[in-house]
Short mmCIF file of C-alpha atoms in Angstrom, two decimals:
data_model
loop_
_atom_site.label_atom_id
_atom_site.label_comp_id
_atom_site.label_asym_id
_atom_site.label_seq_id
_atom_site.Cartn_x
_atom_site.Cartn_y
_atom_site.Cartn_z
CA MET D 1 24.29 18.80 -13.28
CA SER D 2 25.65 15.88 -15.27
CA ASP D 3 24.38 12.37 -14.55
CA SER D 4 27.97 11.43 -13.65
CA SER D 5 28.62 14.31 -11.26
CA ILE D 6 30.21 13.66 -7.88
CA GLU D 7 29.18 15.78 -4.91
CA ILE D 8 32.10 17.07 -2.85
CA PHE D 9 31.49 18.41 0.66
CA ILE D 10 34.23 20.74 1.95
CA SER D 11 34.71 20.93 5.71
CA TYR D 12 36.87 23.88 6.72
CA ALA D 13 37.43 26.61 9.29
CA HIS D 14 36.33 30.08 8.20
CA GLU D 15 39.83 31.40 8.91
CA ASP D 16 40.97 29.32 5.91
CA GLU D 17 38.43 30.73 3.47
CA LYS D 18 41.09 32.27 1.19
CA LEU D 19 42.74 28.86 0.76
CA LEU D 20 39.31 27.27 0.23
CA LYS D 21 38.68 29.62 -2.70
CA LYS D 22 42.01 28.60 -4.27
CA ILE D 23 40.98 24.94 -4.12
CA GLU D 24 37.58 25.76 -5.59
CA LYS D 25 39.22 27.51 -8.54
CA GLN D 26 41.16 24.34 -9.34
CA LEU D 27 38.04 22.20 -9.01
CA LYS D 28 36.16 24.55 -11.33
CA ILE D 29 38.05 22.94 -14.22
CA LEU D 30 36.44 19.62 -13.30
CA LYS D 31 33.08 21.37 -12.99
CA HIS D 32 33.35 22.51 -16.63
CA HIS D 33 33.41 18.83 -17.62
CA GLY D 34 30.47 18.03 -15.37
CA ASP D 35 32.62 15.87 -13.09
CA VAL D 36 31.91 17.53 -9.75
CA ILE D 37 29.67 19.82 -7.78
CA THR D 38 31.08 21.32 -4.58
CA TRP D 39 29.30 22.38 -1.44
CA HIS D 40 30.30 24.16 1.77
CA ASP D 41 28.50 26.27 4.35
CA ARG D 42 28.90 29.54 2.40
CA LYS D 43 26.36 28.13 -0.07
CA ILE D 44 23.53 28.03 2.47
CA ASN D 45 20.69 30.25 1.30
CA ALA D 46 19.15 32.86 3.55
CA GLY D 47 16.31 31.58 5.70
CA LEU D 48 17.53 27.97 5.90
CA GLU D 49 18.62 26.21 9.08
CA TRP D 50 22.39 25.93 8.71
CA LYS D 51 22.79 22.79 10.86
CA GLN D 52 20.12 20.99 8.86
CA GLU D 53 21.73 21.99 5.56
CA ILE D 54 25.20 20.90 6.66
CA ASP D 55 23.86 17.58 7.89
CA PHE D 56 21.97 17.03 4.64
CA HIS D 57 25.04 17.57 2.45
CA LEU D 58 27.33 15.64 4.79
CA LYS D 59 25.07 12.63 4.29
CA SER D 60 24.72 13.00 0.51
CA ALA D 61 28.33 13.77 -0.47
CA ASN D 62 30.39 11.18 -2.31
CA ILE D 63 33.68 12.82 -1.35
CA ILE D 64 34.37 14.84 1.80
CA LEU D 65 37.41 17.11 1.94
CA LEU D 66 38.79 17.98 5.37
CA LEU D 67 40.81 21.20 5.08
CA ILE D 68 43.22 20.66 7.95
CA SER D 69 44.78 23.55 9.83
CA THR D 70 45.22 24.68 13.42
CA ASP D 71 41.92 26.56 13.16
CA PHE D 72 40.15 23.45 11.84
CA MET D 73 41.51 21.34 14.72
CA ALA D 74 40.52 24.03 17.23
CA SER D 75 36.96 24.33 15.89
CA ASP D 76 34.53 22.35 18.02
CA TYR D 77 32.04 22.01 15.16
CA CYS D 78 34.60 21.02 12.50
CA TYR D 79 36.40 18.58 14.79
CA SER D 80 33.57 17.10 16.85
CA VAL D 81 30.68 17.15 14.37
CA GLU D 82 31.76 17.28 10.73
CA LEU D 83 34.94 15.23 11.17
CA GLU D 84 33.18 12.53 13.22
CA GLN D 85 30.29 12.19 10.76
CA ALA D 86 32.65 12.14 7.79
CA LEU D 87 34.82 9.37 9.26
CA ALA D 88 31.76 7.34 10.24
CA ARG D 89 30.48 7.44 6.65
CA HIS D 90 33.97 6.69 5.33
CA HIS D 91 34.36 3.60 7.54
CA ASN D 92 30.90 2.40 6.51
CA GLY D 93 31.93 2.71 2.87
CA ASP D 94 29.39 5.43 2.19
CA CYS D 95 31.87 8.05 0.94
CA ARG D 96 35.57 8.81 0.49
CA VAL D 97 37.21 11.17 2.99
CA ILE D 98 40.34 13.07 1.90
CA PRO D 99 42.34 15.17 4.36
CA VAL D 100 43.87 18.25 2.71
CA ILE D 101 46.68 19.74 4.80
CA LEU D 102 46.48 23.52 4.42
CA ARG D 103 48.75 24.75 7.20
CA PRO D 104 51.18 23.10 9.64
CA THR D 105 49.45 21.64 12.68
CA ILE D 106 49.56 18.55 14.89
CA TRP D 107 47.59 15.86 13.07
CA LYS D 108 49.76 12.72 12.76
CA ASN D 109 48.05 10.99 15.70
CA GLU D 110 44.50 11.95 14.74
CA LYS D 111 41.82 9.46 13.59
CA PHE D 112 42.14 10.61 9.98
CA SER D 113 45.94 10.29 9.91
CA LYS D 114 45.68 6.78 8.41
CA LEU D 115 43.97 8.23 5.34
CA GLN D 116 46.06 9.29 2.34
CA ALA D 117 46.31 13.08 2.54
CA LEU D 118 46.79 15.78 -0.08
CA PRO D 119 48.91 17.46 -1.31
CA ALA D 120 51.73 14.96 -1.89
CA ASN D 121 53.25 13.48 1.28
CA GLY D 122 50.88 15.53 3.41
CA LYS D 123 53.06 18.59 2.98
CA PRO D 124 51.09 21.68 4.06
CA VAL D 125 50.07 23.99 1.22
CA THR D 126 51.62 27.01 2.91
CA ASN D 127 55.00 25.22 3.01
CA TRP D 128 55.18 24.90 -0.78
CA SER D 129 57.40 27.46 -2.47
CA ASN D 130 55.01 27.39 -5.44
CA LYS D 131 51.53 27.22 -3.95
CA ASP D 132 49.89 26.92 -7.38
CA LYS D 133 51.64 23.56 -7.75
CA ALA D 134 50.25 22.51 -4.40
CA PHE D 135 46.69 23.33 -5.45
CA VAL D 136 47.17 21.54 -8.79
CA ASP D 137 48.44 18.50 -6.89
CA ILE D 138 45.30 18.58 -4.72
CA ALA D 139 42.99 18.85 -7.75
CA GLU D 140 44.78 16.00 -9.53
CA GLY D 141 44.48 13.81 -6.42
CA ILE D 142 40.76 14.48 -6.22
CA GLN D 143 40.38 13.80 -9.94
CA LYS D 144 42.00 10.36 -9.47
CA VAL D 145 39.49 9.51 -6.74
CA ILE D 146 36.63 10.56 -9.02
CA SER D 147 38.01 8.30 -11.77
CA GLU D 148 38.25 5.41 -9.31
CA LEU D 149 34.64 5.83 -8.26
CA LYS D 150 33.46 5.89 -11.88
CA THR D 151 35.56 2.84 -12.75
CA LEU D 152 34.14 1.00 -9.75
CA THR D 153 30.64 1.76 -10.98
CA ARG D 154 31.34 0.30 -14.43
CA GLU D 155 32.98 -2.82 -12.97
CA VAL D 156 29.94 -3.76 -10.91
CA GLY D 157 27.64 -3.52 -13.91
CA ASP D 158 26.22 -0.09 -13.23
CA ILE D 159 24.32 -1.39 -10.22
CA ILE D 160 22.84 2.01 -9.47
CA PRO D 161 22.06 4.28 -12.40
CA LYS D 162 24.01 7.31 -11.26
CA ILE D 163 27.53 7.58 -9.84
CA THR D 164 26.33 9.80 -7.02
CA ASP D 165 24.05 6.95 -6.05
CA THR D 166 26.59 4.09 -6.16
CA LEU D 167 28.49 4.44 -2.91
CA PRO D 168 28.94 2.25 -1.02
CA ILE D 169 28.56 -0.83 -3.23
CA PRO D 170 28.87 -3.35 -0.32
CA ASN D 171 26.59 -1.39 2.03
CA MET D 172 23.45 -0.85 0.00
CA GLN D 173 21.19 -0.50 3.03
CA LYS D 174 23.28 2.34 4.45
CA SER D 175 23.96 4.30 1.30
CA LEU D 176 22.13 7.35 0.04
CA TYR D 177 20.17 7.09 -3.15
CA ILE D 178 20.12 10.55 -4.74
CA GLN D 179 18.11 11.90 -7.66
CA THR D 180 17.87 15.44 -8.92
CA GLU D 181 16.02 17.38 -11.60
CA ASP D 182 18.66 16.38 -14.15
CA SER D 183 18.99 12.69 -13.29
CA GLN D 184 16.10 11.15 -15.15
CA ASN D 185 17.89 8.36 -17.02
CA ASP D 186 17.31 5.98 -14.14
CA VAL D 187 13.53 6.07 -14.41
CA ILE D 188 12.22 2.56 -14.91
CA SER D 189 10.67 2.42 -18.35
CA ASN D 190 7.93 -0.03 -17.40
CA GLU D 191 7.15 1.49 -14.02
CA LYS D 192 3.43 1.73 -13.43
CA ASN D 193 1.49 4.02 -11.12
CA ILE D 194 1.18 1.97 -7.94
CA GLU D 195 -1.88 2.69 -5.82
CA ASP D 196 -2.43 1.70 -2.20
CA ASP D 197 -3.45 -1.85 -3.15
CA GLN D 198 -0.26 -2.73 -4.98
CA THR D 199 0.22 -5.93 -6.86
CA PRO D 200 3.41 -7.56 -8.13
CA ILE D 201 4.40 -7.27 -11.75
CA ASP D 202 4.26 -10.83 -13.08
CA ASP D 203 4.49 -10.23 -16.80
CA ILE D 204 8.01 -11.08 -17.95
CA GLU D 205 8.83 -10.94 -21.64
CA ASP D 206 10.08 -14.13 -23.30
CA ASP D 207 13.34 -12.50 -24.35
CA GLN D 208 14.27 -11.50 -20.79
CA THR D 209 17.30 -13.09 -19.21
CA PRO D 210 16.76 -15.82 -16.58
CA ILE D 211 18.38 -15.60 -13.16
CA ASP D 212 21.11 -18.08 -14.17
CA ASP D 213 22.36 -15.62 -16.79
CA ILE D 214 22.83 -12.74 -14.38
CA GLU D 215 26.56 -12.26 -14.12
CA ASP D 216 28.11 -12.58 -10.67
CA ASP D 217 30.02 -9.37 -11.22
CA GLN D 218 26.75 -7.46 -11.54
CA ILE D 219 26.07 -8.13 -7.86
CA PRO D 220 28.25 -6.44 -5.23
CA ILE D 221 31.06 -8.93 -4.68
CA ASP D 222 31.06 -8.39 -0.92
CA ASP D 223 27.40 -9.38 -0.84
CA ILE D 224 28.12 -12.67 -2.62
CA GLU D 225 31.13 -13.45 -0.44
CA ASP D 226 29.15 -12.68 2.73
CA ASP D 227 26.41 -15.06 1.64
CA GLN D 228 28.89 -17.81 0.79
CA ASP D 229 30.56 -17.45 4.19
CA ASN D 230 27.23 -17.59 5.98
CA MET D 231 26.26 -20.86 4.31
CA SER D 232 28.21 -22.58 7.10
CA ASP D 233 25.50 -21.37 9.49
CA MET D 234 22.93 -23.57 7.78
CA GLU D 235 22.45 -27.27 8.44
CA GLY D 236 23.68 -28.92 5.29
CA GLY D 237 22.73 -26.07 2.96
CA LYS D 238 20.78 -28.50 0.76
CA GLU D 239 18.26 -27.15 -1.66
CA GLU D 240 15.79 -29.97 -0.96
CA SER D 241 15.05 -28.20 2.35
CA PHE D 242 12.90 -25.82 0.32
CA TYR D 243 10.80 -28.53 -1.20
CA ASN D 244 10.57 -30.65 1.98
CA ASN D 245 9.60 -27.78 4.29
CA HIS D 246 7.42 -25.78 1.93
CA SER D 247 4.40 -28.02 2.48
CA LEU D 248 4.55 -27.97 6.31
CA GLY D 249 1.26 -27.02 7.98
CA PHE D 250 1.52 -23.91 10.10
CA GLU D 251 -1.12 -25.03 12.55
CA ASP D 252 1.27 -27.74 13.84
CA GLN D 253 4.25 -25.46 14.43
CA GLU D 254 5.17 -24.31 17.93
CA ASN D 255 5.40 -20.66 18.99
CA SER D 256 2.87 -19.61 16.41
CA LEU D 257 2.76 -15.89 15.71
CA PHE D 258 -0.74 -15.90 14.27
CA ASP D 259 -2.20 -14.18 17.30
CA SER D 260 0.07 -11.15 17.01
CA ALA D 261 0.22 -8.58 14.24
CA LEU D 262 3.60 -8.07 12.60
CA SER D 263 5.17 -4.65 12.21
CA VAL D 264 7.80 -3.66 9.66
CA GLU D 265 10.35 -3.66 12.48
CA ASP D 266 9.38 -7.23 13.42
CA VAL D 267 10.08 -8.47 9.90
CA ARG D 268 13.32 -6.52 9.61
CA MET D 269 14.50 -8.03 12.88
CA HIS D 270 14.28 -11.48 11.23
CA TRP D 271 15.78 -10.35 7.90
CA GLU D 272 19.07 -12.23 8.26
CA THR D 273 17.31 -15.42 9.33
CA PHE D 274 15.07 -15.08 6.28
CA ARG D 275 18.11 -14.68 3.99
CA LYS D 276 19.75 -17.76 5.54
CA HIS D 277 16.70 -19.82 4.54
CA ILE D 278 16.94 -18.34 1.03
CA ARG D 279 20.54 -19.60 0.77
CA THR D 280 19.41 -23.23 1.12
CA THR D 281 17.56 -23.03 -2.22
CA LYS D 282 18.70 -23.20 -5.82
CA ASP D 283 20.46 -19.93 -6.79
CA GLY D 284 20.07 -18.99 -3.13
CA ILE D 285 23.40 -17.15 -2.84
CA LYS D 286 22.59 -14.89 -5.80
CA ILE D 287 19.05 -14.29 -4.59
CA SER D 288 20.23 -13.48 -1.08
CA ALA D 289 22.81 -11.04 -2.47
CA LEU D 290 20.18 -9.33 -4.61
CA LEU D 291 17.91 -8.99 -1.59
CA LYS D 292 20.64 -6.94 0.09
CA GLY D 293 19.57 -4.29 -2.40
CA ALA D 294 16.02 -4.16 -1.03
CA ILE D 295 14.21 -3.18 2.15
CA ILE D 296 10.97 -4.17 3.87
CA GLN D 297 8.61 -1.33 2.98
CA LYS D 298 5.29 -2.39 4.48
CA VAL D 299 3.55 -5.32 6.17
CA ILE D 300 -0.17 -5.94 5.66
CA ASN D 301 -1.32 -8.35 8.33
CA ALA D 302 -3.84 -11.06 7.55
CA GLY D 303 -7.33 -10.51 8.89
CA ASP D 304 -7.77 -14.21 9.53
CA SER D 305 -5.26 -16.92 10.47
CA GLN D 306 -6.01 -18.73 7.21
CA GLU D 307 -5.24 -15.68 5.09
CA LYS D 308 -1.77 -14.58 4.10
CA THR D 309 0.33 -11.76 5.51
CA THR D 310 1.59 -9.57 2.67
CA ILE D 311 5.23 -8.45 2.80
CA ILE D 312 5.99 -5.49 0.53
CA ILE D 313 9.64 -5.16 -0.50
CA ARG D 314 11.07 -2.04 -2.15
CA ALA D 315 14.17 -2.43 -4.36
CA TYR D 316 16.86 0.23 -4.01
CA ALA D 317 17.84 0.25 -7.67
CA ASP D 318 16.57 -0.68 -11.12
CA PHE D 319 19.11 -3.51 -11.36
CA HIS D 320 17.85 -5.23 -8.20
CA TYR D 321 14.21 -4.78 -9.15
CA LYS D 322 14.59 -6.20 -12.66
CA SER D 323 16.78 -9.08 -11.47
CA LEU D 324 14.29 -10.04 -8.77
CA GLN D 325 11.58 -10.36 -11.46
CA PHE D 326 13.39 -13.44 -12.79
CA ILE D 327 13.20 -15.25 -9.46
CA ASP D 328 10.50 -17.75 -8.52
CA LYS D 329 8.67 -15.63 -5.97
CA SER D 330 7.39 -18.70 -4.18
CA ILE D 331 10.94 -19.26 -2.89
CA ILE D 332 10.93 -15.84 -1.22
CA GLU D 333 7.43 -16.45 0.16
CA TRP D 334 8.48 -19.84 1.51
CA ALA D 335 11.48 -18.31 3.29
CA PHE D 336 9.25 -15.68 4.92
CA GLU D 337 6.74 -18.36 5.95
CA ILE D 338 9.42 -20.48 7.61
CA THR D 339 10.96 -17.42 9.29
CA LEU D 340 7.74 -15.74 10.47
CA ASN D 341 5.73 -18.94 11.05
CA ARG D 342 2.70 -17.87 9.03
CA PRO D 343 1.47 -17.95 5.40
CA CYS D 344 2.97 -15.05 3.44
CA SER D 345 2.70 -13.43 0.06
CA VAL D 346 5.31 -11.04 -1.34
CA VAL D 347 5.07 -7.89 -3.45
CA ILE D 348 8.28 -6.49 -4.96
CA LEU D 349 8.17 -2.78 -5.81
CA PRO D 350 10.51 -0.84 -8.10
CA PRO D 351 12.69 1.88 -6.57
CA LEU D 352 11.02 5.20 -5.92
CA THR D 353 12.18 7.73 -8.50
CA LEU D 354 12.00 11.46 -8.85
CA GLN D 355 9.86 11.04 -11.95
CA LYS D 356 7.44 8.82 -10.03
CA ILE D 357 6.93 11.61 -7.47
CA LYS D 358 6.39 14.18 -10.23
CA ASP D 359 3.91 11.91 -11.99
CA SER D 360 2.04 11.47 -8.69
CA TRP D 361 2.10 15.16 -7.76
CA GLU D 362 -1.41 15.97 -8.99
CA ILE D 363 -2.77 12.85 -7.28
CA ILE D 364 -1.05 14.00 -4.07
CA ARG D 365 -2.61 17.45 -4.34
CA GLN D 366 -6.05 15.96 -5.00
CA ARG D 367 -5.74 13.71 -1.94
CA VAL D 368 -4.58 16.67 0.16
CA ARG D 369 -7.80 18.53 -0.69
CA SER D 370 -9.81 15.95 1.27
CA ARG D 371 -8.06 16.85 4.54
CA SER D 372 -8.59 19.73 6.96
CA ASP D 373 -7.62 23.01 5.24
CA GLY D 374 -6.91 20.80 2.22
CA VAL D 375 -8.09 23.22 -0.46
CA LYS D 376 -5.72 25.90 0.81
CA ILE D 377 -2.80 23.47 1.17
CA ALA D 378 -3.32 22.05 -2.33
CA ALA D 379 -3.31 25.57 -3.76
CA ILE D 380 -0.05 26.32 -1.92
CA LEU D 381 1.55 23.15 -3.31
CA ALA D 382 0.98 24.48 -6.83
CA GLY D 383 3.65 27.06 -5.98
CA PHE D 384 6.43 24.48 -5.60
CA ASP D 385 8.76 22.50 -7.84
CA ILE D 386 10.02 19.03 -6.91
CA ILE D 387 13.79 19.23 -7.36
CA SER D 388 15.38 16.21 -5.68
CA LEU D 389 14.90 12.88 -3.97
CA VAL D 390 17.35 11.47 -1.43
CA SER D 391 16.55 8.02 -0.07
CA LYS D 392 18.30 6.41 2.86
CA GLY D 393 16.88 3.06 3.82
CA ASP D 394 13.13 3.43 4.05
CA VAL D 395 13.09 7.23 4.44
CA ASN D 396 12.64 9.39 1.34
CA VAL D 397 13.72 13.01 1.71
CA ILE D 398 11.91 15.02 -0.97
CA THR D 399 13.07 18.56 -1.64
CA LEU D 400 10.55 21.19 -2.80
CA LYS D 401 11.51 24.67 -3.96
CA ALA D 402 9.04 27.54 -3.56
CA HIS D 403 8.17 29.93 -6.37
CA THR D 404 7.66 32.82 -3.95
CA GLU D 405 8.37 33.76 -0.34
CA PHE D 406 4.63 33.53 0.36
CA HIS D 407 4.49 29.87 -0.65
CA TYR D 408 7.69 29.12 1.28
CA LYS D 409 6.52 30.70 4.54
CA THR D 410 2.98 29.33 4.33
CA LEU D 411 3.88 25.69 3.71
CA ASN D 412 6.37 25.74 6.58
CA TYR D 413 3.43 25.81 8.97
CA GLU D 414 3.77 22.51 10.87
CA GLY D 415 0.13 21.46 10.48
CA TYR D 416 0.29 21.86 6.69
CA LEU D 417 3.54 19.90 6.43
CA LYS D 418 2.09 17.01 8.42
CA SER D 419 -0.89 16.80 6.09
CA VAL D 420 1.28 16.76 2.97
CA ILE D 421 3.66 14.16 4.40
CA TRP D 422 0.78 11.91 5.45
CA VAL D 423 -0.68 11.98 1.95
CA MET D 424 2.70 11.46 0.26
CA GLU D 425 3.43 8.44 2.44
CA SER D 426 0.07 6.86 1.63
CA ILE D 427 0.45 7.37 -2.13
CA LEU D 428 4.19 6.69 -2.48
CA ASP D 429 3.96 3.79 -0.02
CA GLY D 430 6.95 4.75 2.11
CA LYS D 431 8.21 7.06 4.82
CA CYS D 432 8.73 10.63 3.62
CA GLN D 433 10.37 13.79 4.85
CA LEU D 434 9.97 17.18 3.22
CA ARG D 435 12.79 19.66 2.76
CA ILE D 436 11.48 23.09 1.78
CA LEU D 437 13.74 25.57 0.00
CA PRO D 438 12.98 29.28 -0.42
CA PRO D 439 13.00 30.94 -3.86
CA ARG D 440 16.32 32.35 -5.03
#
């Protein structure tokens, strides 16, 4: 797969399979250039749960084609499940949905009728006197959308390393971050193995660019505009609020939270308030926009009221991580302290990458050996390849492919999976799910 490939999910009724194959033949030309990979339910391997596979690809696709016909509209699964999920992702900006009108049917008043349909003018394929022209028109329309997505990626400064990972630009916390065996260019060159006791990377080279030199167009424009609009919510929006409030003693503040431990959910609940405090500081709008490309990964509560609570933040992309290294971290810590009413320290982690998981694989297997049945589980793990990483928010879906049916069936035992996931979460410092594929 090319680093610039777009994943296309095709939703269709099985009665239209012949027309589906015609569309796939046209898209095969784009496949030759590495522009697209297509997926539909006929590509589900034996032994896999079909609902789980469909859901997985529905959530990871950049483009979703709806092959509209009477049979599609009459299908409960196509209409009530796939169509609803596709439109929800489209409206969130997570993907582009394209209706393709195969055969005449009633669709003008449907939810998707506002979307530009293919072929031209929404004329059903079967109504074209030359159906080859209809399929070419469909392929050309899809190719234009692919070009738009790639252009959008370049215009925002290549915010996420891979086009399949860039959508939606304004909704970073909702979008899928996808890596596969062939997408290694996004590995952070200075990424270090991060153990359980992680520390921030403070060493910044002299020739690195300061935060002032980060171009506005490298940050999602919607993020910047949102932050500018929300400045009206602050009292005055003056940057001296940082310096005046930073020295306040926590013991004098009301409603102290010292007596209660904070969870990740507690901190996330106050995320917008935290970002509002950030906006009152110098470069606050840019910093707040960059923080939209990060998520609260872990909270380590202080053991004593005089110690600091550590907030661990995981960046979604290399761009956000590197840009956040240029920021005075004390500003972020101050904003957390004011928001959470306790002393805080902050650790900013780079995005989890496929290469990071591969580099940690032997450590994972070693740690697994220390658990119940660990020696057997570790031996089974040697029969798997790590083939992809899909991250959505704080959940990392890691796909393993078995070398043999024996390995596939054995690891699917629930107790073994729980042990592996527990170890992976402790080493990779984030929530993990495993997706196990059988051998071909």
